[in-house]
XYZ file of C-alpha atoms in Angstrom:
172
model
C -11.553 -20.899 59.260
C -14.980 -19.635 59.679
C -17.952 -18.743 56.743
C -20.899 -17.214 57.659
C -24.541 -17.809 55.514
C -27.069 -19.654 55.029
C -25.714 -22.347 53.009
C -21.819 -23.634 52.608
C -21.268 -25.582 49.540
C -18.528 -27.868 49.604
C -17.234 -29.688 46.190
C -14.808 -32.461 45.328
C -13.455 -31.913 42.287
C -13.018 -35.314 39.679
C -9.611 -37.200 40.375
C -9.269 -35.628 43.845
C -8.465 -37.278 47.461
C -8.866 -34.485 50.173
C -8.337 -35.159 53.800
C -9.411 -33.259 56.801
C -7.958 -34.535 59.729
C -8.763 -32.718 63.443
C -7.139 -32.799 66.907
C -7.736 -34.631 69.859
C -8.675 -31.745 71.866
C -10.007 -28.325 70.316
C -9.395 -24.826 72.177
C -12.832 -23.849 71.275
C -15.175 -26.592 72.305
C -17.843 -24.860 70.214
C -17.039 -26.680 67.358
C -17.830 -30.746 67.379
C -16.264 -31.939 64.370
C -13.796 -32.372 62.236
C -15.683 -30.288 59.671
C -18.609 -28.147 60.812
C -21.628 -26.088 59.855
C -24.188 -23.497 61.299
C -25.958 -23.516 58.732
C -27.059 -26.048 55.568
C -23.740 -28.020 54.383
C -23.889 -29.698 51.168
C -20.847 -31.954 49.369
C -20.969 -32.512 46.149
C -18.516 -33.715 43.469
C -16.994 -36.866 42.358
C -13.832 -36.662 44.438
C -13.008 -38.252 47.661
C -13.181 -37.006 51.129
C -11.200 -38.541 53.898
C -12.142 -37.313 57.293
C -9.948 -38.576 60.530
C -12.258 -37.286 63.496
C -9.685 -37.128 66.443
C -11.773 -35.161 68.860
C -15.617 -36.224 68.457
C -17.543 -36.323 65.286
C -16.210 -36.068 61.368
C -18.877 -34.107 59.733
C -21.631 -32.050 61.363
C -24.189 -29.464 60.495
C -26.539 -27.530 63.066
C -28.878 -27.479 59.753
C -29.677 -29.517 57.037
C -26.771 -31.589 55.594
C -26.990 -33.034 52.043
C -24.676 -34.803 50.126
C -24.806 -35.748 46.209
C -22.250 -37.896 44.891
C -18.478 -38.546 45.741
C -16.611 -40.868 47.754
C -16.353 -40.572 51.471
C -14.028 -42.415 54.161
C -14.622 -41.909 57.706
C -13.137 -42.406 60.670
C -14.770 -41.047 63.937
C -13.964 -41.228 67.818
C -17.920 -40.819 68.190
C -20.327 -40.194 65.252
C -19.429 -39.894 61.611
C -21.984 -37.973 59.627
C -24.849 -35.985 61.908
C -27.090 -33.073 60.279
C -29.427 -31.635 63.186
C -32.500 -31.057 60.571
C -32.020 -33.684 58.198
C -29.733 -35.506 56.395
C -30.188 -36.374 52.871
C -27.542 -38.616 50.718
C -28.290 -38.984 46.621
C -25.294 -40.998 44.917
C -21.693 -41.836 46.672
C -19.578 -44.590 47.933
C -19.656 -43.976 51.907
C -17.524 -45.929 54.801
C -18.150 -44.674 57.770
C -16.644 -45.916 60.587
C -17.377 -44.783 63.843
C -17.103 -45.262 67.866
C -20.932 -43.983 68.231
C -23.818 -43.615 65.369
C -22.544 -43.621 61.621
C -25.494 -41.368 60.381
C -27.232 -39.474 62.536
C -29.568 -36.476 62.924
C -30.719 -34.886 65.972
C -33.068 -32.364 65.910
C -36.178 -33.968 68.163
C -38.053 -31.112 68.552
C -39.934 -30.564 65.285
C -42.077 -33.725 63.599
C -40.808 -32.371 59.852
C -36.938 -32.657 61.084
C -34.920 -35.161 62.132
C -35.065 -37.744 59.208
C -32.273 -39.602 57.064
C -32.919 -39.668 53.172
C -30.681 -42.086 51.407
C -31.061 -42.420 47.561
C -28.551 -44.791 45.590
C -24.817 -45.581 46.479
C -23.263 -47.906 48.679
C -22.985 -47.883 52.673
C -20.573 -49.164 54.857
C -21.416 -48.023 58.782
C -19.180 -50.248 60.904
C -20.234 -48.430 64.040
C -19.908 -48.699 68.147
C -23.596 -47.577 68.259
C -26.523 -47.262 65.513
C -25.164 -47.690 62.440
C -28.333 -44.954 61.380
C -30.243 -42.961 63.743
C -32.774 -40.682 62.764
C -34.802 -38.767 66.126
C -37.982 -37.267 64.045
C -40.836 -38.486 65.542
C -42.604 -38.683 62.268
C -43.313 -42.459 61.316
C -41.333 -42.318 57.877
C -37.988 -41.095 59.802
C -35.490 -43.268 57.411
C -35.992 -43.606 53.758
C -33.853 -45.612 51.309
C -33.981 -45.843 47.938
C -31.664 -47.951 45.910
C -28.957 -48.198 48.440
C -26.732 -51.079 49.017
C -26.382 -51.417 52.918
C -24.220 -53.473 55.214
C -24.519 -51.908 59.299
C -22.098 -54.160 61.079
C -21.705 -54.112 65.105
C -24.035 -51.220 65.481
C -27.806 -51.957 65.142
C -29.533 -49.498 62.271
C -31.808 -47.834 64.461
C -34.654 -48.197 61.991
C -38.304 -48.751 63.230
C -39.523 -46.982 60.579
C -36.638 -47.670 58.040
C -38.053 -47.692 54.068
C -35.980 -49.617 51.992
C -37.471 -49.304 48.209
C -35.741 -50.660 45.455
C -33.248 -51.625 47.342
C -30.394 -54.305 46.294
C -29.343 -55.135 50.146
C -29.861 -54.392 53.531
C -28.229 -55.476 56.115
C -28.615 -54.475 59.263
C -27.393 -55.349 62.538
């Protein structure tokens, strides 16, 4: 189904396990993920959200892509959680596991895009590539705050990567 505006607001609602699970092959290769956004996605919530990516990635946003609080399991034939702008985590229990990056953003053409902002949780990103890989050229591209990491297989593609406060970080 298809929403049009400048934001879509997605919430897990307390006690909740929801699970999105896509195709192998899509007939309208527009679309990249399992869930997907034009514009700014945001997740909030305390529930869980399973995503199964069959086809490429589980969660994707041609915007900005936050996500405060909640539980999140992911499975992905290439990348598990990619917002073009930026992509900005506060709170949540995350596994992401993933044939490419875990958490990505893409957007290489502006210096104020492009950046990962992690604040509190835990992170799991088994991943066949980087476990995080932001593409802003800006020098503070990945910021952490308070985040208990562990990146296994995939490298966390952090030259830049801030890690303030934090409890652990493993990476690599």
């Amino acid at each position: 189904r298809s929403l049009e505006g400048d934001r879509v607001t997605i919430s897990l609602e307390d006690d909740t396990e929801n699970v999105v699970t896509d195709s192998e092959t899509y007939s309208d290769e527009t679309f990249s993920s399992a869930i997907y956004s034009k514009s700014d996605l945001i997740f909030n919530g305390t529930g869980k959200l399973k995503v199964n990516a069959n086809h490429a990635d589980a969660i994707a946003s041609k915007d900005d892509l936050r996500i405060v609080s909640g539980t999140y399991v992911i499975n992905a034939v290439d990348d598990g959680i990619v917002g073009k702008d930026r992509l900005k985590i506060k709170d949540g229990k995350f596994t992401v596991t993933s044939c490419g990056d875990a958490l990505k953003t893409t957007n290489i053409e502006n210096v104020d895009r492009g950046f990962i902002y992690i604040a509190n949780g835990t992170c799991k990103l088994p991943s066949g590539d980087e476990a995080i890989d932001a593409t802003s050229s800006s020098p503070h591209f990945i910021h952490c705050l308070a985040m208990a990491m562990s990146c296994s297989r995939g490298p966390c593609a952090c030259t830049y990567l801030i890690l303030v406060g934090s409890e652990s970080a493993t990476c690599g």
